[in-house]
Tab-separated table of C-alpha atoms and ligand atoms in Angstrom:
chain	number	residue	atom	x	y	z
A	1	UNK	CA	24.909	-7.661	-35.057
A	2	UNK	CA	21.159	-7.459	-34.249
A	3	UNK	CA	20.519	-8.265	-37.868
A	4	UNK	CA	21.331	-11.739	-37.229
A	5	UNK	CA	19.311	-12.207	-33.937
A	6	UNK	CA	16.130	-12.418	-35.463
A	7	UNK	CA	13.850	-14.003	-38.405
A	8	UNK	CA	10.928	-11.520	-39.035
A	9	UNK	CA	10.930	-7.734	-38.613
A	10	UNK	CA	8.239	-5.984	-38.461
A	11	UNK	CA	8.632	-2.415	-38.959
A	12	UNK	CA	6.128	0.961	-38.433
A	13	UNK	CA	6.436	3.274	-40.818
A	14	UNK	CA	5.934	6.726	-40.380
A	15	UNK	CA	9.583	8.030	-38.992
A	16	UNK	CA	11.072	4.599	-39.505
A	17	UNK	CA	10.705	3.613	-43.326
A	18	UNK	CA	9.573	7.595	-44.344
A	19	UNK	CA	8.856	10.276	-43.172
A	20	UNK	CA	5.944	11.720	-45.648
A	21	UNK	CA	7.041	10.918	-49.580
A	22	UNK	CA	10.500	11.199	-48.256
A	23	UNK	CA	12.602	7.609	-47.224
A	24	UNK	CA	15.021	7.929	-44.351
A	25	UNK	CA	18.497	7.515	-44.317
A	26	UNK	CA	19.465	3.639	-44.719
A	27	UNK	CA	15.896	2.226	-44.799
A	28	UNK	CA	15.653	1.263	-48.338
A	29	UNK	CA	19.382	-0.177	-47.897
A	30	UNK	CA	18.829	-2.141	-44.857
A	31	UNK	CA	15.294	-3.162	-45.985
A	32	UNK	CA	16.935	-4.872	-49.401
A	33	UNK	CA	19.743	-6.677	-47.086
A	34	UNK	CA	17.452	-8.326	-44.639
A	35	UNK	CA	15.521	-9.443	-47.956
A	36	UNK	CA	18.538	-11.039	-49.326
A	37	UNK	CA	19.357	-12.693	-45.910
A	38	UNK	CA	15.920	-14.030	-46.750
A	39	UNK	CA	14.281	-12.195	-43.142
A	40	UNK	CA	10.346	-12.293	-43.061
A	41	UNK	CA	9.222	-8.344	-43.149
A	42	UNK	CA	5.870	-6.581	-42.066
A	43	UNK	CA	4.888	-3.261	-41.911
A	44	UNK	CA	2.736	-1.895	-39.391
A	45	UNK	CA	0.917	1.902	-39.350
A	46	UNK	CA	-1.343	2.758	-37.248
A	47	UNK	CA	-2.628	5.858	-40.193
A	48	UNK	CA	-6.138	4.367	-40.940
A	49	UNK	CA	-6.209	6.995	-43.652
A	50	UNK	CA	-4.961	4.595	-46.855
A	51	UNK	CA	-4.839	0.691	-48.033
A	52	UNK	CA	-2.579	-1.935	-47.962
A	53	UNK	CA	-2.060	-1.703	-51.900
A	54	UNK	CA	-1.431	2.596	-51.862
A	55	UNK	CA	1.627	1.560	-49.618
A	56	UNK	CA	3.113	-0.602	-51.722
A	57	UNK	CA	3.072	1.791	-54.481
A	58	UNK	CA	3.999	4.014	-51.904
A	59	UNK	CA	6.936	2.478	-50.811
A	60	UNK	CA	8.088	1.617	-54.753
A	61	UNK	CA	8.199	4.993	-55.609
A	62	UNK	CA	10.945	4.591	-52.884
A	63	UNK	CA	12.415	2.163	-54.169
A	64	UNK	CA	11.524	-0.103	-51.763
A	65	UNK	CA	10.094	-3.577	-51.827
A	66	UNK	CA	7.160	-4.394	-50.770
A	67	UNK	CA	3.888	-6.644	-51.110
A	68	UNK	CA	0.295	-6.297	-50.209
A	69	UNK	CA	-0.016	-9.346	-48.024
A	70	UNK	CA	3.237	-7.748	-45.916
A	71	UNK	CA	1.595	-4.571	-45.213
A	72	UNK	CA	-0.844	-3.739	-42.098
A	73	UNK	CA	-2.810	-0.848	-41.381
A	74	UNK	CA	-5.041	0.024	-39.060
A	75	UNK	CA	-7.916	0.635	-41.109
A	76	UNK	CA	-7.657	-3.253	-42.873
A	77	UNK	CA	-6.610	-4.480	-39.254
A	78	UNK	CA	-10.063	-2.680	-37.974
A	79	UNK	CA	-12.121	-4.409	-41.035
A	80	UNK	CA	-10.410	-8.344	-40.895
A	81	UNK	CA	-11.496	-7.429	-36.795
A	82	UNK	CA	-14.893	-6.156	-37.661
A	83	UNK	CA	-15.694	-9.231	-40.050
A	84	UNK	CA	-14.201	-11.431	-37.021
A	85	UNK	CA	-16.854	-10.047	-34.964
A	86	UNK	CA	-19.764	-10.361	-37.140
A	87	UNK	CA	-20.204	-6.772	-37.795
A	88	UNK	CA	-22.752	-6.392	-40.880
A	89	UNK	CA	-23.475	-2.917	-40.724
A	90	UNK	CA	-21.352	0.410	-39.386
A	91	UNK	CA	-21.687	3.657	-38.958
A	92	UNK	CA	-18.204	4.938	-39.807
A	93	UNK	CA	-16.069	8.327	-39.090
A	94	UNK	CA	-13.193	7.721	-41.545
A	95	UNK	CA	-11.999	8.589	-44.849
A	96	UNK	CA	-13.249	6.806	-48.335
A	97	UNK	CA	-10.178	4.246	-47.611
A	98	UNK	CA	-11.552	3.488	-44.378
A	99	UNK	CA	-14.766	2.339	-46.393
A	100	UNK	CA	-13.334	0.834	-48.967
A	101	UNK	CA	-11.711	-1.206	-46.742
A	102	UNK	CA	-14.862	-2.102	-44.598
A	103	UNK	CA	-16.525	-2.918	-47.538
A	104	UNK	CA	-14.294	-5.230	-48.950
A	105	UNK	CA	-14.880	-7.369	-46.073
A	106	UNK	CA	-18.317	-7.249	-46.630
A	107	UNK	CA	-19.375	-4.382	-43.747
A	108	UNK	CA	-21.757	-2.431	-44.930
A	109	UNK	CA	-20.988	1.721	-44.456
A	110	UNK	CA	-24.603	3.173	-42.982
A	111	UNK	CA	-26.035	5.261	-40.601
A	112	UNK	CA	-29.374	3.280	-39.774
A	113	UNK	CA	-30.211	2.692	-36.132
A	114	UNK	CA	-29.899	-1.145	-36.540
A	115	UNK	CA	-26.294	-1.009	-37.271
A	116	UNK	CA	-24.149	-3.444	-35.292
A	117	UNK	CA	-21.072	-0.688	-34.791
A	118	UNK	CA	-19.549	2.545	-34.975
A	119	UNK	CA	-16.131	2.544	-36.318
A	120	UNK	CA	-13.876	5.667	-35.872
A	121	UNK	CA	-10.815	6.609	-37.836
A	122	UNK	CA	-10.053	9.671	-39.366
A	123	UNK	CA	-12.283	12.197	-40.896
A	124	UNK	CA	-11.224	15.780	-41.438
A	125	UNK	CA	-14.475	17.028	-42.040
A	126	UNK	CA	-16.313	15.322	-39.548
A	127	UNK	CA	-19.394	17.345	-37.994
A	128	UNK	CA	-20.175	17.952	-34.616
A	129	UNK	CA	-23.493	16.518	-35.480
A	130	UNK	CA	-21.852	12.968	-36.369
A	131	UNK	CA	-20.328	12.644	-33.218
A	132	UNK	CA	-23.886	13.051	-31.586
A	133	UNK	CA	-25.345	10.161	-34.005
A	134	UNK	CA	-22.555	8.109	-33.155
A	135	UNK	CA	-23.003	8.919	-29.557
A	136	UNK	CA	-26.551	7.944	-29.697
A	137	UNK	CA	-25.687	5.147	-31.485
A	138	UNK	CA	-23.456	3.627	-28.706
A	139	UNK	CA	-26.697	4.520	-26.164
A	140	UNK	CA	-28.666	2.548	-28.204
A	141	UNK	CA	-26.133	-0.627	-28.128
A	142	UNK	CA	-23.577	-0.279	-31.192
A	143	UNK	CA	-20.107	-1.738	-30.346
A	144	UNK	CA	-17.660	0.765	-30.412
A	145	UNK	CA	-14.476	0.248	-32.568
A	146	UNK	CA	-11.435	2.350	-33.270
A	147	UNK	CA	-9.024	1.764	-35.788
A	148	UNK	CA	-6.157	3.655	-33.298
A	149	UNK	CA	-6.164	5.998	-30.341
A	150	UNK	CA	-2.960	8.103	-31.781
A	151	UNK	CA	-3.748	11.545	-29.988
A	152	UNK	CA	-2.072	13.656	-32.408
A	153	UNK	CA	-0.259	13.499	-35.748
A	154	UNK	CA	3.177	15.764	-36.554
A	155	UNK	CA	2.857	18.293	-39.211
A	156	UNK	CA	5.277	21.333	-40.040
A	157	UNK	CA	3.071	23.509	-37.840
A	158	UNK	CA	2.677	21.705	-34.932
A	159	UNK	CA	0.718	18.450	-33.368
A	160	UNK	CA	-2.284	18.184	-34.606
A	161	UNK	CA	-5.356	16.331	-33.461
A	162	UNK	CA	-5.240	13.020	-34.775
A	163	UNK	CA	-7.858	9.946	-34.288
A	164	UNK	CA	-7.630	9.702	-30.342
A	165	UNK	CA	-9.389	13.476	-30.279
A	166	UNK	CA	-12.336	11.846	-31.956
A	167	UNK	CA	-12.421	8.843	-29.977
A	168	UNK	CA	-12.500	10.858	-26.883
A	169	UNK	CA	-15.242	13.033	-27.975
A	170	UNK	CA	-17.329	10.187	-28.350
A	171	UNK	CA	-15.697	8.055	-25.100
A	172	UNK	CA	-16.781	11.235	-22.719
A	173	UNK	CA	-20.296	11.396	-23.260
A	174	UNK	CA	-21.345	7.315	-23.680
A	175	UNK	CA	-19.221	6.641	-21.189
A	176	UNK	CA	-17.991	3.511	-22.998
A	177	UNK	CA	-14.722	2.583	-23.515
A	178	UNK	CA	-13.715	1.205	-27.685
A	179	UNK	CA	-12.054	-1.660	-28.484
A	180	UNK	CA	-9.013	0.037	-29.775
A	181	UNK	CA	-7.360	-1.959	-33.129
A	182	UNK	CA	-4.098	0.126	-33.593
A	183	UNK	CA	-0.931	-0.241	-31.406
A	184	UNK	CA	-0.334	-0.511	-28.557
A	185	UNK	CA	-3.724	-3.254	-28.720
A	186	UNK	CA	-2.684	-6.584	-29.755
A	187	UNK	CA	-4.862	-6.705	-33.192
A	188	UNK	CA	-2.161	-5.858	-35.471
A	189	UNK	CA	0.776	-7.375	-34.479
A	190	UNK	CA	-1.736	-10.639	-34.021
A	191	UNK	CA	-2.401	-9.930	-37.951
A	192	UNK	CA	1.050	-9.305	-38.459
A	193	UNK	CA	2.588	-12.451	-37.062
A	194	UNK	CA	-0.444	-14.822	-37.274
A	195	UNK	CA	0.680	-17.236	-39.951
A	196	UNK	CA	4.281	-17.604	-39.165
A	197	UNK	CA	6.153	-20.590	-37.054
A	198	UNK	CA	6.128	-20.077	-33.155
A	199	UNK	CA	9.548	-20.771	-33.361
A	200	UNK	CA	10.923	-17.583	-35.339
A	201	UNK	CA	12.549	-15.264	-33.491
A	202	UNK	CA	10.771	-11.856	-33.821
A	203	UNK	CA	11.748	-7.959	-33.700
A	204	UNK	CA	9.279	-4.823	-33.810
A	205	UNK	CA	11.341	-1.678	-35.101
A	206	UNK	CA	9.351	1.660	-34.291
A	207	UNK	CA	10.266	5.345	-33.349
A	208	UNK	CA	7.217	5.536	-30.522
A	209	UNK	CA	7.631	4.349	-27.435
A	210	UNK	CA	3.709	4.690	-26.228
A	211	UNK	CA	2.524	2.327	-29.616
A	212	UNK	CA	5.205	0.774	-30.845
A	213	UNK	CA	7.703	-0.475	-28.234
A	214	UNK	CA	4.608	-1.026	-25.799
A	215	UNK	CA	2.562	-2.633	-28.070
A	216	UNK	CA	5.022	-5.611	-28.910
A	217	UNK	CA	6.042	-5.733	-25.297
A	218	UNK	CA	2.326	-6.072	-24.250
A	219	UNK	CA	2.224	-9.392	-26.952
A	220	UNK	CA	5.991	-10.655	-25.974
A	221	UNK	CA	7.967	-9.322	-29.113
A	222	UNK	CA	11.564	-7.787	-28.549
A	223	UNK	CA	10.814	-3.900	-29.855
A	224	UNK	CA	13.723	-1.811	-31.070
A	225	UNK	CA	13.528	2.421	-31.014
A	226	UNK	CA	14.354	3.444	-34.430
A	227	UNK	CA	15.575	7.230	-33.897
A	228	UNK	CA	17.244	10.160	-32.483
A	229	UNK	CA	18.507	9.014	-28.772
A	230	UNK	CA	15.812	9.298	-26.416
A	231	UNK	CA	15.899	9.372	-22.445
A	232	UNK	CA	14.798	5.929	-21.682
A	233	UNK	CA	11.373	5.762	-18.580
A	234	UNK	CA	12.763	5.588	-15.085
A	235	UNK	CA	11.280	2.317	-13.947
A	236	UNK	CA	13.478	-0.329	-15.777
A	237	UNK	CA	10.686	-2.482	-15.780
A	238	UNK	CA	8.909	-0.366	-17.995
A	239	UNK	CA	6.786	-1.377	-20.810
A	240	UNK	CA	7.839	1.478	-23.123
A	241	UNK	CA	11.631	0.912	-22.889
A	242	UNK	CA	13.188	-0.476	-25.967
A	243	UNK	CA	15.557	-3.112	-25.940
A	244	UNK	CA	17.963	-1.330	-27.832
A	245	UNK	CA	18.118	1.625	-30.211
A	246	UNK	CA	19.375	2.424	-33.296
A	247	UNK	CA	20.085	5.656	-35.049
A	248	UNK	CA	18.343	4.264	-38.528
A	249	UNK	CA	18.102	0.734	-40.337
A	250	UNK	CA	21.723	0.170	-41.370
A	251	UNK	CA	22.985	0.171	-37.723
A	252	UNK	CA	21.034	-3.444	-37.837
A	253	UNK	CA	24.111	-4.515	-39.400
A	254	UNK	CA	26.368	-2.838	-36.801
A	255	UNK	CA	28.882	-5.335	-35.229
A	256	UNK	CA	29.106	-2.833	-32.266
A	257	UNK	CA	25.395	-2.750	-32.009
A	258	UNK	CA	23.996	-4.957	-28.574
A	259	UNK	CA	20.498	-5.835	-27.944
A	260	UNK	CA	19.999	-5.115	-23.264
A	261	UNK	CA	17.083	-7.525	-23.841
A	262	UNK	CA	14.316	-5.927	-21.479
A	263	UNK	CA	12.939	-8.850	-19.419
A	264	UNK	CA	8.445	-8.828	-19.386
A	265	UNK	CA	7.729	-8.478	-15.850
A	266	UNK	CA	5.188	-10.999	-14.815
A	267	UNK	CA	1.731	-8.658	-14.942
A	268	UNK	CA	0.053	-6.399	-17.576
A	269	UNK	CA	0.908	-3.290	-17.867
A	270	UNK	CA	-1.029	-0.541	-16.462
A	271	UNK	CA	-2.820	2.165	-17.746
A	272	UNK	CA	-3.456	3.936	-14.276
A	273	UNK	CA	-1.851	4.126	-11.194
A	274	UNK	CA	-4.731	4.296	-7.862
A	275	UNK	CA	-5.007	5.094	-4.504
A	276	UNK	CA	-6.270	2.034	-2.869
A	277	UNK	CA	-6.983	0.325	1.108
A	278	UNK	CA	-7.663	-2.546	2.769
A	279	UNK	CA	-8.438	-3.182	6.389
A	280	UNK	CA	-7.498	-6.145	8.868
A	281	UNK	CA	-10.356	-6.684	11.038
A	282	UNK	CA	-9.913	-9.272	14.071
A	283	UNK	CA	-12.610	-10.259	16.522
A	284	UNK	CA	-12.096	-10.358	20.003
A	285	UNK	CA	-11.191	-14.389	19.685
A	286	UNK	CA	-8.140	-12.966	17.366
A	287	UNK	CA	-9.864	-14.362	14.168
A	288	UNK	CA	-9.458	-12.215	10.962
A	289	UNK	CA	-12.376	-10.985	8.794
A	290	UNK	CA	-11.845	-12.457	5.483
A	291	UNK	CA	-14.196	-11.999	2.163
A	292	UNK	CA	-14.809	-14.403	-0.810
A	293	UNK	CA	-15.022	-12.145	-4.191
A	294	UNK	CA	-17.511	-12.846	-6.269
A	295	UNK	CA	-15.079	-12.146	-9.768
A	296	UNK	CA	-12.809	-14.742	-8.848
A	297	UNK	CA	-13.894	-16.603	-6.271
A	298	UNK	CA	-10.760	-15.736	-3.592
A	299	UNK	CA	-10.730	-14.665	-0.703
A	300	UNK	CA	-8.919	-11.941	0.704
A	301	UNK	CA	-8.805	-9.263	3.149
A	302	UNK	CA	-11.768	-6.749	2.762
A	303	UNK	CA	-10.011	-3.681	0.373
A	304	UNK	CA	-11.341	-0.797	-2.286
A	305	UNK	CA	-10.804	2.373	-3.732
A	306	UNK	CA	-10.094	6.017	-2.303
A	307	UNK	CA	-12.913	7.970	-3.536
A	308	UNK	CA	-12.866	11.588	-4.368
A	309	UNK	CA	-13.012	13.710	-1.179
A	310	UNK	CA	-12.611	11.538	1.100
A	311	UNK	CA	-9.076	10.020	2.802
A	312	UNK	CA	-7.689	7.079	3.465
A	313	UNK	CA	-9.144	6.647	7.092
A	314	UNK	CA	-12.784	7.159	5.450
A	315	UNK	CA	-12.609	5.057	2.707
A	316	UNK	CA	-11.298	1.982	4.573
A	317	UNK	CA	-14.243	2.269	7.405
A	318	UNK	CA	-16.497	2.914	4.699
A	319	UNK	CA	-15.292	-0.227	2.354
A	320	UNK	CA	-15.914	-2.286	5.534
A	321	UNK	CA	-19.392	-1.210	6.268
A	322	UNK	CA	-20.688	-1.276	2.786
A	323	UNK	CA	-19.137	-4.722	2.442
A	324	UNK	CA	-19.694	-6.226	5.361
A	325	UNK	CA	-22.509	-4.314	7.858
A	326	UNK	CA	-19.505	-3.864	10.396
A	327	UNK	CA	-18.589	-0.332	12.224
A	328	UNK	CA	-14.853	-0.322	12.359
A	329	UNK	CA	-12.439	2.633	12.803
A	330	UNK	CA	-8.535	2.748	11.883
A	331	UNK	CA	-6.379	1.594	14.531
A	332	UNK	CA	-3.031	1.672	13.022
A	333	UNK	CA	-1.477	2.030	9.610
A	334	UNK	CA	0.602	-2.024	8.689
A	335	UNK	CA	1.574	-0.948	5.161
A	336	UNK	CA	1.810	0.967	2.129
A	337	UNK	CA	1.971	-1.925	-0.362
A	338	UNK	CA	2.578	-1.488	-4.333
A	339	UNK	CA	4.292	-4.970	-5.784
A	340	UNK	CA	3.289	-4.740	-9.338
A	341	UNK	CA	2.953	-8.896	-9.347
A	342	UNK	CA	0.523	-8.844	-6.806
A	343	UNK	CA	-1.412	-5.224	-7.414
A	344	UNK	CA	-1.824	-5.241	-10.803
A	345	UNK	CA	-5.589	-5.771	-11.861
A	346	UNK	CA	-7.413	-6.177	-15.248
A	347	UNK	CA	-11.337	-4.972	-15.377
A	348	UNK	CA	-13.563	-7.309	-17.250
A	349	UNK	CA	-13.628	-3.669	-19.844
A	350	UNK	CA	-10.164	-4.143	-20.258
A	351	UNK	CA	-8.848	-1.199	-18.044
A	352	UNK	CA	-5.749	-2.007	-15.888
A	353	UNK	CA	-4.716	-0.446	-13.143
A	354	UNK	CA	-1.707	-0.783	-10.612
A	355	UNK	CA	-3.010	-0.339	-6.600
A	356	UNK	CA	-0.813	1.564	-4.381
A	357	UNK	CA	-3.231	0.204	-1.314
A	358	UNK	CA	-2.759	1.806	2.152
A	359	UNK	CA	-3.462	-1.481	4.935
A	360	UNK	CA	-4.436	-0.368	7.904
A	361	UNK	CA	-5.779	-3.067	11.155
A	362	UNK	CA	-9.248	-1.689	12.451
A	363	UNK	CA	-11.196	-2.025	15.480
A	364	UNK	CA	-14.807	-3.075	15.884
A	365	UNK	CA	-16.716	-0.456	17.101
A	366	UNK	CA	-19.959	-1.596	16.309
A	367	UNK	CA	-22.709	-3.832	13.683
A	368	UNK	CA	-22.650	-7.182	12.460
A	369	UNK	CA	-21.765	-9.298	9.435
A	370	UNK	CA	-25.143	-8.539	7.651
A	371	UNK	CA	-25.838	-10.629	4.679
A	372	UNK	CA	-28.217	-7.234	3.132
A	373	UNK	CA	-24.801	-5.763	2.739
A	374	UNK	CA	-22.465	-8.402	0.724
A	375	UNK	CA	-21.575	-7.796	-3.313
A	376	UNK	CA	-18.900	-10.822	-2.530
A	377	UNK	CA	-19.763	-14.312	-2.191
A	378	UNK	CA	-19.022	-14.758	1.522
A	379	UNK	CA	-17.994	-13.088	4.407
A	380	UNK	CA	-16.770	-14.883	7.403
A	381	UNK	CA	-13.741	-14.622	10.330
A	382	UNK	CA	-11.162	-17.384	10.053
A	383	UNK	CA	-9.224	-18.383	12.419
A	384	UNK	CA	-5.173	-17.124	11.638
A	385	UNK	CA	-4.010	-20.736	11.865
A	386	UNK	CA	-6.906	-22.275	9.448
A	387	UNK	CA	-7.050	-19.744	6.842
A	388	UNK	CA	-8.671	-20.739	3.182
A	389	UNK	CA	-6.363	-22.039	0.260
A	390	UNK	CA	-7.763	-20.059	-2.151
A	391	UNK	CA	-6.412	-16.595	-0.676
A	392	UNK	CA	-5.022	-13.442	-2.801
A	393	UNK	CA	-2.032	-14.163	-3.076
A	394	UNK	CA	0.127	-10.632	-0.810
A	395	UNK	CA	-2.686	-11.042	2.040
A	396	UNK	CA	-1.005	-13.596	4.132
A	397	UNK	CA	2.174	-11.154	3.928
A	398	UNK	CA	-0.229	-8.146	5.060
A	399	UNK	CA	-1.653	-10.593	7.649
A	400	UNK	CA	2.073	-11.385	8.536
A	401	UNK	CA	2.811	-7.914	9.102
A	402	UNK	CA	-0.494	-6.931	10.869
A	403	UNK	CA	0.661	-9.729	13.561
A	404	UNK	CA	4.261	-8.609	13.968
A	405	UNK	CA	3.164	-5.240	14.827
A	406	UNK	CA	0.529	-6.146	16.904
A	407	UNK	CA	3.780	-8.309	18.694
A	408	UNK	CA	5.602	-4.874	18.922
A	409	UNK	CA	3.181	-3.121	20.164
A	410	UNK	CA	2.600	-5.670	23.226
A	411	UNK	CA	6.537	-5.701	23.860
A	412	UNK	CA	6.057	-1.733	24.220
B	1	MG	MG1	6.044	6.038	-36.334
């Protein structure tokens, strides 16, 4: 049984523990078995709209057990990460719970231009003219914090707009991208787990696949689906597929019940997929164009994005001359290449996004290396048999490929 795979659960509650006031079948039950078998428990919401101790009381009205110092919301996580930070002063979207919380760790709640942060949960009666000072706060250098990015929250007549819909009023105009506390980040189930052995086996149970199963994926926790049977994501690989799923908590203690263990592939996962290219360049002594980046300090074969409007064709020539000072056009196409291990990149913002990168070998038509033009580091042909050790790591397979079809197109 699953039950007795693991150490510490830590369980969401909305649609695992209750939904509403209401428990759900077999939670209390298999909550007050895995206490006797002495498990560790957390909870974990992401509703930044109440405090650690109104779930507890919460949760004994369900006859459920439960302690403060077990419980983590987003709104505490969001003040224990504020404090962390050195946040004195916020201006804050969020309910009075929000503030208490904030102000227990010694935030203070204001709207003065000196604060240090604007921190957005929820607020039903938040003005259109608060999300203009908080806006304006951001311009004028406030860090911007959300307690979750949830985009909507059920109710009996439909999704409704939940935290993310604020977040992304205020996102679109500053431009700026918050540090984001709830799941799927890493803050909570840091809080959550911070204390305990490194050798405990640990479980997340949640009924969302976008927060909770890809949130303790993202941190390497196993993550169970707590819920009606869903269709799993196509790509096996997938962050958001569960490694098992259970109807509700008493099928922990199934014998049938089997855990597929889903294996974390070896990169982060990605937000975005993009259209990207990168060009081969030789010179007429055969020697490839390489480029030193100045992020990481490897070289690699000059590459960048599609922009809007143009195609593939365009934006490789155009990567090359704005990188380089070289006029090249497209000679032939080597690859479409997508390996998640190898085109898979975090922004210093903390955006990821997975390249699908067109590689094309191009001609010299005209230029020169011209040192007016570089961003990178360096830029400099090698020759194919002396190339530098610090290279990104799927260009000599590109470079491999460039060659071979250069070979086959000789033979023809
Ligand atoms: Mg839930």
């Amino acid at each position: 049984m699953i039950a007795n795979q693991f150490d510490v659960f830590l369980f969401d509650l909305d649609g695992v523990i209750y939904i509403g006031n209401e428990p759900l079948l077999g939670a209390a039950e298999g909550l007050a078995r895995l206490r006797k078998e002495n498990k560790i428990i957390r909870f974990l919401t992401n509703d930044p709209c109440t405090t650690r101790s109104k779930i507890v009381q919460r949760l004994k009205h369900m006859n459920i057990e439960a302690y403060e110092e077990e419980i983590v919301t987003s709104g505490w996580t969001t003040a224990q990460y504020s404090k962390n930070k050195n946040i004195k002063k916020a201006f804050v979207l969020g309910n009075d719970d929000l503030h208490w919380e904030l102000l227990q760790a010694g935030i203070e709640v204001t709207d003065v231009a000196s604060c240090d942060a604007v921190i957005v949960g929820w607020d039903s009666s938040v003005t259109f003219g608060e999300i203009q000072k908080a806006s304006k706060l951001i311009h004028q250098g406030a860090s911007f914090i959300a307690t979750n990015s949830d985009k909507t929250f059920p109710t009996p007549k439909g999704p409704m707009p939940a935290v993310g819909a604020m977040v992304e009023a205020i996102r679109i105009p500053t431009g700026k991208r918050p540090v984001i506390v709830g799941k799927p980040y890493p803050s909570m189930f840091q809080e959550a787990t911070k204390n305990l052995d490194s050798s405990l086996h640990i479980v997340m149970l949640g009924d969302n696949p976008e927060t909770d199963i890809l949130g303790a994926h993202q941190v390497g926790l196993h993550a169970i689906l707590v819920g009606e049977s869903a269709k799993p994501y196509p790509s096996k690989k997938d962050f958001r597929n569960a490694d098992a799923q259970i109807y509700n908590l008493s099928d922990l203690f199934d014998k049938e019940a089997q855990l597929k263990k889903w294996i974390r592939p070896e990169y982060p996962w990605p937000e975005s997929i993009k259209p990207g290219v990168a060009g081969i360049v030789f010179d007429e002594k055969g020697r490839v164009l390489l480029m030193r980046r100045s992020d990481n300090g490897l070289w690699g074969i000059p590459s960048g994005h599609v922009e809007p409007a143009e195609t593939v064709n365009q934006a490789i020539t155009r990567e090359i001359w704005e990188e380089t000072g070289l006029e090249v056009r497209v000679k032939r196409l080597i690859g479409v290449y997508s390996e998640p291990v190898s085109q898979v990149f975090p922004y210093p913002n903390g955006k990821v996004s997975h390249f699908v990168t067109n590689c094309f070998e191009c001609q010299i038509v005209g230029g020169n290396l011209n040192k007016k033009h570089w961003e990178t580091l360096d830029v400099q042909f090698f020759n194919i048999n002396e190339l530098p050790e610090a290279l990104l790591s799927m260009h000599p397979k590109w470079l491999e490929d460039a060659l071979e079809q250069q070979k086959i197109s000789f033979i023809r």
